[in-house]
CSV table of N, CA and C in Angstrom, one decimal:
chain,number,residue,atom,x,y,z
A,1,UNK,N,0.8,-1.2,0.0
A,1,UNK,CA,0.0,0.0,0.0
A,1,UNK,C,0.9,1.3,0.0
A,2,UNK,N,0.5,2.2,-0.8
A,2,UNK,CA,1.2,3.5,-0.9
A,2,UNK,C,0.6,4.6,-0.1
A,3,UNK,N,1.4,5.5,0.4
A,3,UNK,CA,0.9,6.7,1.1
A,3,UNK,C,1.4,7.9,0.3
A,4,UNK,N,0.5,8.9,0.0
A,4,UNK,CA,0.8,10.1,-0.6
A,4,UNK,C,1.4,11.1,0.3
A,5,UNK,N,2.6,11.6,0.0
A,5,UNK,CA,3.3,12.6,0.9
A,5,UNK,C,3.2,14.0,0.4
A,6,UNK,N,2.4,14.2,-0.7
A,6,UNK,CA,2.3,15.5,-1.3
A,6,UNK,C,3.0,15.6,-2.6
A,7,UNK,N,2.7,16.6,-3.4
A,7,UNK,CA,3.3,16.8,-4.7
A,7,UNK,C,3.2,15.6,-5.6
A,8,UNK,N,2.1,14.9,-5.4
A,8,UNK,CA,1.9,13.6,-6.2
A,8,UNK,C,3.0,12.6,-6.1
A,9,UNK,N,3.6,12.5,-4.9
A,9,UNK,CA,4.6,11.5,-4.6
A,9,UNK,C,4.0,10.5,-3.7
A,10,UNK,N,4.2,9.2,-4.1
A,10,UNK,CA,3.6,8.1,-3.3
A,10,UNK,C,4.8,7.2,-2.9
A,11,UNK,N,4.8,6.8,-1.6
A,11,UNK,CA,5.8,5.9,-1.1
A,11,UNK,C,5.2,4.7,-0.5
A,12,UNK,N,5.8,3.6,-0.7
A,12,UNK,CA,5.3,2.3,-0.1
A,12,UNK,C,5.4,2.4,1.4
A,13,UNK,N,4.3,2.1,2.1
A,13,UNK,CA,4.2,2.2,3.5
A,13,UNK,C,5.3,1.3,4.2
A,14,UNK,N,5.7,0.2,3.5
A,14,UNK,CA,6.7,-0.7,4.1
A,14,UNK,C,8.1,-0.1,4.1
A,15,UNK,N,8.3,0.9,3.2
A,15,UNK,CA,9.6,1.6,3.1
A,15,UNK,C,9.7,2.7,4.1
A,16,UNK,N,8.7,3.2,4.7
A,16,UNK,CA,8.7,4.4,5.6
A,16,UNK,C,9.2,3.9,7.0
A,17,UNK,N,10.3,4.5,7.4
A,17,UNK,CA,10.8,4.1,8.8
A,17,UNK,C,10.7,5.3,9.8
A,18,UNK,N,10.4,6.5,9.3
A,18,UNK,CA,10.3,7.6,10.2
A,18,UNK,C,9.6,8.8,9.5
A,19,UNK,N,8.7,9.4,10.3
A,19,UNK,CA,8.1,10.7,9.8
A,19,UNK,C,8.5,11.7,10.9
A,20,UNK,N,9.2,12.8,10.4
A,20,UNK,CA,9.8,13.7,11.3
A,20,UNK,C,9.2,15.1,11.0
A,21,UNK,N,8.9,15.8,12.1
A,21,UNK,CA,8.4,17.2,12.0
A,21,UNK,C,9.5,18.1,11.7
A,22,UNK,N,9.3,18.9,10.6
A,22,UNK,CA,10.3,19.9,10.2
A,22,UNK,C,10.8,20.8,11.2
A,23,UNK,N,9.8,21.5,11.9
A,23,UNK,CA,10.2,22.5,13.0
A,23,UNK,C,11.0,21.9,14.1
A,24,UNK,N,10.7,20.7,14.5
A,24,UNK,CA,11.4,20.0,15.5
A,24,UNK,C,12.9,19.7,15.1
A,25,UNK,N,13.0,19.3,13.8
A,25,UNK,CA,14.3,19.0,13.3
A,25,UNK,C,15.2,20.2,13.2
A,26,UNK,N,14.7,21.3,12.6
A,26,UNK,CA,15.5,22.5,12.4
A,26,UNK,C,15.9,23.2,13.7
A,27,UNK,N,15.1,22.9,14.8
A,27,UNK,CA,15.5,23.6,16.1
A,27,UNK,C,16.5,22.8,16.9
A,28,UNK,N,16.8,21.6,16.4
A,28,UNK,CA,17.7,20.7,17.1
A,28,UNK,C,19.1,20.7,16.4
A,29,UNK,N,20.2,20.9,17.1
A,29,UNK,CA,21.5,20.8,16.6
A,29,UNK,C,21.7,19.4,15.9
A,30,UNK,N,21.4,18.4,16.6
A,30,UNK,CA,21.6,17.0,16.0
A,30,UNK,C,20.7,16.8,14.8
A,31,UNK,N,19.4,17.4,14.9
A,31,UNK,CA,18.5,17.2,13.8
A,31,UNK,C,19.1,17.9,12.5
A,32,UNK,N,19.6,19.1,12.7
A,32,UNK,CA,20.2,19.8,11.6
A,32,UNK,C,21.4,19.1,11.0
A,33,UNK,N,22.2,18.5,11.9
A,33,UNK,CA,23.4,17.8,11.4
A,33,UNK,C,22.9,16.5,10.6
A,34,UNK,N,21.9,15.9,11.1
A,34,UNK,CA,21.3,14.7,10.4
A,34,UNK,C,20.9,15.0,9.0
A,35,UNK,N,20.2,16.1,8.8
A,35,UNK,CA,19.7,16.5,7.5
A,35,UNK,C,20.9,16.9,6.6
A,36,UNK,N,21.8,17.7,7.2
A,36,UNK,CA,22.9,18.2,6.4
A,36,UNK,C,23.8,17.0,5.9
A,37,UNK,N,24.0,16.0,6.8
A,37,UNK,CA,24.8,14.9,6.4
A,37,UNK,C,24.2,14.1,5.3
A,38,UNK,N,22.8,13.9,5.3
A,38,UNK,CA,22.1,13.3,4.2
A,38,UNK,C,22.1,14.1,3.0
A,39,UNK,N,22.1,15.4,3.1
A,39,UNK,CA,22.2,16.2,1.9
A,39,UNK,C,23.5,16.1,1.2
A,40,UNK,N,24.6,15.9,1.9
A,40,UNK,CA,25.9,15.7,1.3
A,40,UNK,C,26.2,14.3,0.9
A,41,UNK,N,25.7,13.3,1.6
A,41,UNK,CA,26.1,11.9,1.4
A,41,UNK,C,25.0,11.0,0.9
A,42,UNK,N,23.9,11.4,0.8
A,42,UNK,CA,22.8,10.5,0.3
A,42,UNK,C,21.8,11.2,-0.5
A,43,UNK,N,20.6,10.7,-0.4
A,43,UNK,CA,19.6,11.3,-1.3
A,43,UNK,C,18.5,12.0,-0.5
A,44,UNK,N,18.3,13.3,-0.8
A,44,UNK,CA,17.1,14.0,-0.2
A,44,UNK,C,16.3,14.5,-1.4
A,45,UNK,N,15.0,14.2,-1.4
A,45,UNK,CA,14.2,14.7,-2.5
A,45,UNK,C,13.6,16.0,-2.0
A,46,UNK,N,14.1,17.1,-2.6
A,46,UNK,CA,13.6,18.4,-2.2
A,46,UNK,C,12.3,18.8,-3.0
A,47,UNK,N,11.6,19.6,-2.3
A,47,UNK,CA,10.3,20.2,-2.9
A,47,UNK,C,10.4,21.7,-3.0
A,48,UNK,N,9.5,22.2,-3.8
A,48,UNK,CA,9.5,23.7,-4.1
A,48,UNK,C,8.6,24.4,-3.1
A,49,UNK,N,7.7,23.6,-2.5
A,49,UNK,CA,6.8,24.3,-1.5
A,49,UNK,C,7.4,24.3,-0.1
A,50,UNK,N,6.7,24.9,0.8
A,50,UNK,CA,7.1,25.0,2.2
A,50,UNK,C,7.2,23.5,2.8
A,51,UNK,N,8.4,23.2,3.4
A,51,UNK,CA,8.6,21.9,4.0
A,51,UNK,C,7.9,21.9,5.4
A,52,UNK,N,7.1,20.8,5.6
A,52,UNK,CA,6.5,20.7,6.9
A,52,UNK,C,7.0,19.4,7.6
A,53,UNK,N,7.5,18.4,6.8
A,53,UNK,CA,8.0,17.2,7.4
A,53,UNK,C,9.0,16.6,6.5
A,54,UNK,N,9.7,15.6,7.2
A,54,UNK,CA,10.7,14.7,6.4
A,54,UNK,C,10.2,13.3,6.6
A,55,UNK,N,10.2,12.5,5.5
A,55,UNK,CA,9.9,11.2,5.6
A,55,UNK,C,11.1,10.4,5.2
A,56,UNK,N,11.5,9.5,6.2
A,56,UNK,CA,12.8,8.8,6.0
A,56,UNK,C,12.3,7.4,5.5
A,57,UNK,N,12.9,6.9,4.4
A,57,UNK,CA,12.6,5.6,3.9
A,57,UNK,C,13.8,4.8,3.7
A,58,UNK,N,13.6,3.5,3.6
A,58,UNK,CA,14.7,2.6,3.3
A,58,UNK,C,14.1,1.5,2.2
A,59,UNK,N,15.1,1.2,1.4
A,59,UNK,CA,14.8,0.1,0.4
A,59,UNK,C,16.1,-0.7,0.4
A,60,UNK,N,16.1,-1.7,1.2
A,60,UNK,CA,17.3,-2.5,1.3
A,60,UNK,C,18.4,-1.7,2.1
A,61,UNK,N,19.5,-1.4,1.5
A,61,UNK,CA,20.6,-0.7,2.2
A,61,UNK,C,20.5,0.8,1.9
A,62,UNK,N,19.6,1.2,1.1
A,62,UNK,CA,19.5,2.6,0.7
A,62,UNK,C,18.5,3.4,1.5
A,63,UNK,N,19.0,4.5,2.1
A,63,UNK,CA,18.1,5.4,2.9
A,63,UNK,C,17.9,6.6,2.0
A,64,UNK,N,16.6,7.0,1.9
A,64,UNK,CA,16.2,8.2,1.2
A,64,UNK,C,15.4,9.1,2.2
A,65,UNK,N,15.5,10.4,2.1
A,65,UNK,CA,14.7,11.3,2.8
A,65,UNK,C,13.9,12.2,1.8
A,66,UNK,N,12.6,12.2,2.1
A,66,UNK,CA,11.8,13.1,1.2
A,66,UNK,C,11.3,14.3,2.1
A,67,UNK,N,11.3,15.5,1.5
A,67,UNK,CA,10.7,16.6,2.1
A,67,UNK,C,9.2,16.5,1.7
A,68,UNK,N,8.3,17.0,2.6
A,68,UNK,CA,6.9,17.0,2.3
A,68,UNK,C,6.3,18.3,2.8
A,69,UNK,N,5.3,18.7,2.0
A,69,UNK,CA,4.5,19.9,2.4
A,69,UNK,C,3.3,19.5,3.2
A,70,UNK,N,3.2,18.3,3.6
A,70,UNK,CA,2.2,17.8,4.5
A,70,UNK,C,2.7,17.6,5.9
A,71,UNK,N,2.0,18.0,6.9
A,71,UNK,CA,2.6,17.9,8.3
A,71,UNK,C,2.8,16.4,8.7
A,72,UNK,N,3.7,16.2,9.6
A,72,UNK,CA,4.0,14.9,10.1
A,72,UNK,C,2.7,14.3,10.7
A,73,UNK,N,1.9,15.0,11.4
A,73,UNK,CA,0.7,14.5,12.0
A,73,UNK,C,-0.3,14.0,11.0
A,74,UNK,N,-0.4,14.8,9.9
A,74,UNK,CA,-1.3,14.4,8.8
A,74,UNK,C,-0.9,13.1,8.1
A,75,UNK,N,0.4,13.0,7.9
A,75,UNK,CA,0.9,11.7,7.4
A,75,UNK,C,0.7,10.6,8.3
A,76,UNK,N,1.0,10.7,9.6
A,76,UNK,CA,0.7,9.7,10.5
A,76,UNK,C,-0.8,9.3,10.6
A,77,UNK,N,-1.6,10.3,10.4
A,77,UNK,CA,-3.1,10.0,10.4
A,77,UNK,C,-3.5,9.2,9.2
A,78,UNK,N,-2.8,9.3,8.1
A,78,UNK,CA,-3.1,8.6,6.9
A,78,UNK,C,-2.9,7.1,7.2
A,79,UNK,N,-1.9,6.7,8.0
A,79,UNK,CA,-1.7,5.4,8.4
A,79,UNK,C,-2.9,4.9,9.2
A,80,UNK,N,-3.4,5.7,10.1
A,80,UNK,CA,-4.6,5.3,10.9
A,80,UNK,C,-5.8,5.1,10.0
A,81,UNK,N,-6.0,6.1,9.1
A,81,UNK,CA,-7.2,6.0,8.2
A,81,UNK,C,-7.2,4.8,7.3
A,82,UNK,N,-6.0,4.4,6.9
A,82,UNK,CA,-5.9,3.3,6.0
A,82,UNK,C,-5.9,2.0,6.7
A,83,UNK,N,-6.0,2.0,8.1
A,83,UNK,CA,-6.0,0.8,8.9
A,83,UNK,C,-4.6,0.1,8.9
A,84,UNK,N,-3.6,1.0,8.8
A,84,UNK,CA,-2.2,0.4,8.8
A,84,UNK,C,-1.6,0.6,10.2
A,85,UNK,N,-0.6,-0.2,10.5
A,85,UNK,CA,0.1,-0.1,11.7
A,85,UNK,C,0.5,1.3,12.0
A,86,UNK,N,0.2,1.9,13.1
A,86,UNK,CA,0.5,3.2,13.5
A,86,UNK,C,1.9,3.4,13.7
A,87,UNK,N,2.4,4.6,13.2
A,87,UNK,CA,3.8,4.9,13.5
A,87,UNK,C,4.0,5.4,14.8
A,88,UNK,N,5.1,5.1,15.5
A,88,UNK,CA,5.3,5.6,16.8
A,88,UNK,C,5.7,7.0,16.8
A,89,UNK,N,5.3,7.8,17.9
A,89,UNK,CA,5.7,9.2,17.9
A,89,UNK,C,7.1,9.4,18.3
């Protein structure tokens, strides 16, 4: 089953390992370092709209981070609405 994370991007629910709130991440020294490291060393899918959350995914050994214009709470609620296992806060 796929979850829409905005901008017509769909991600398989089995690949999502974390949904992170943008404001929480940018206020944290460690959070900023986490995103900066992935920007330099891995894949971050950037969007043109205002970023409200980060979705961390894995496919085998590959980790990808997607920016989303949908809040982390709204994405977590999509799991509940679709009867999927709830993501931990």
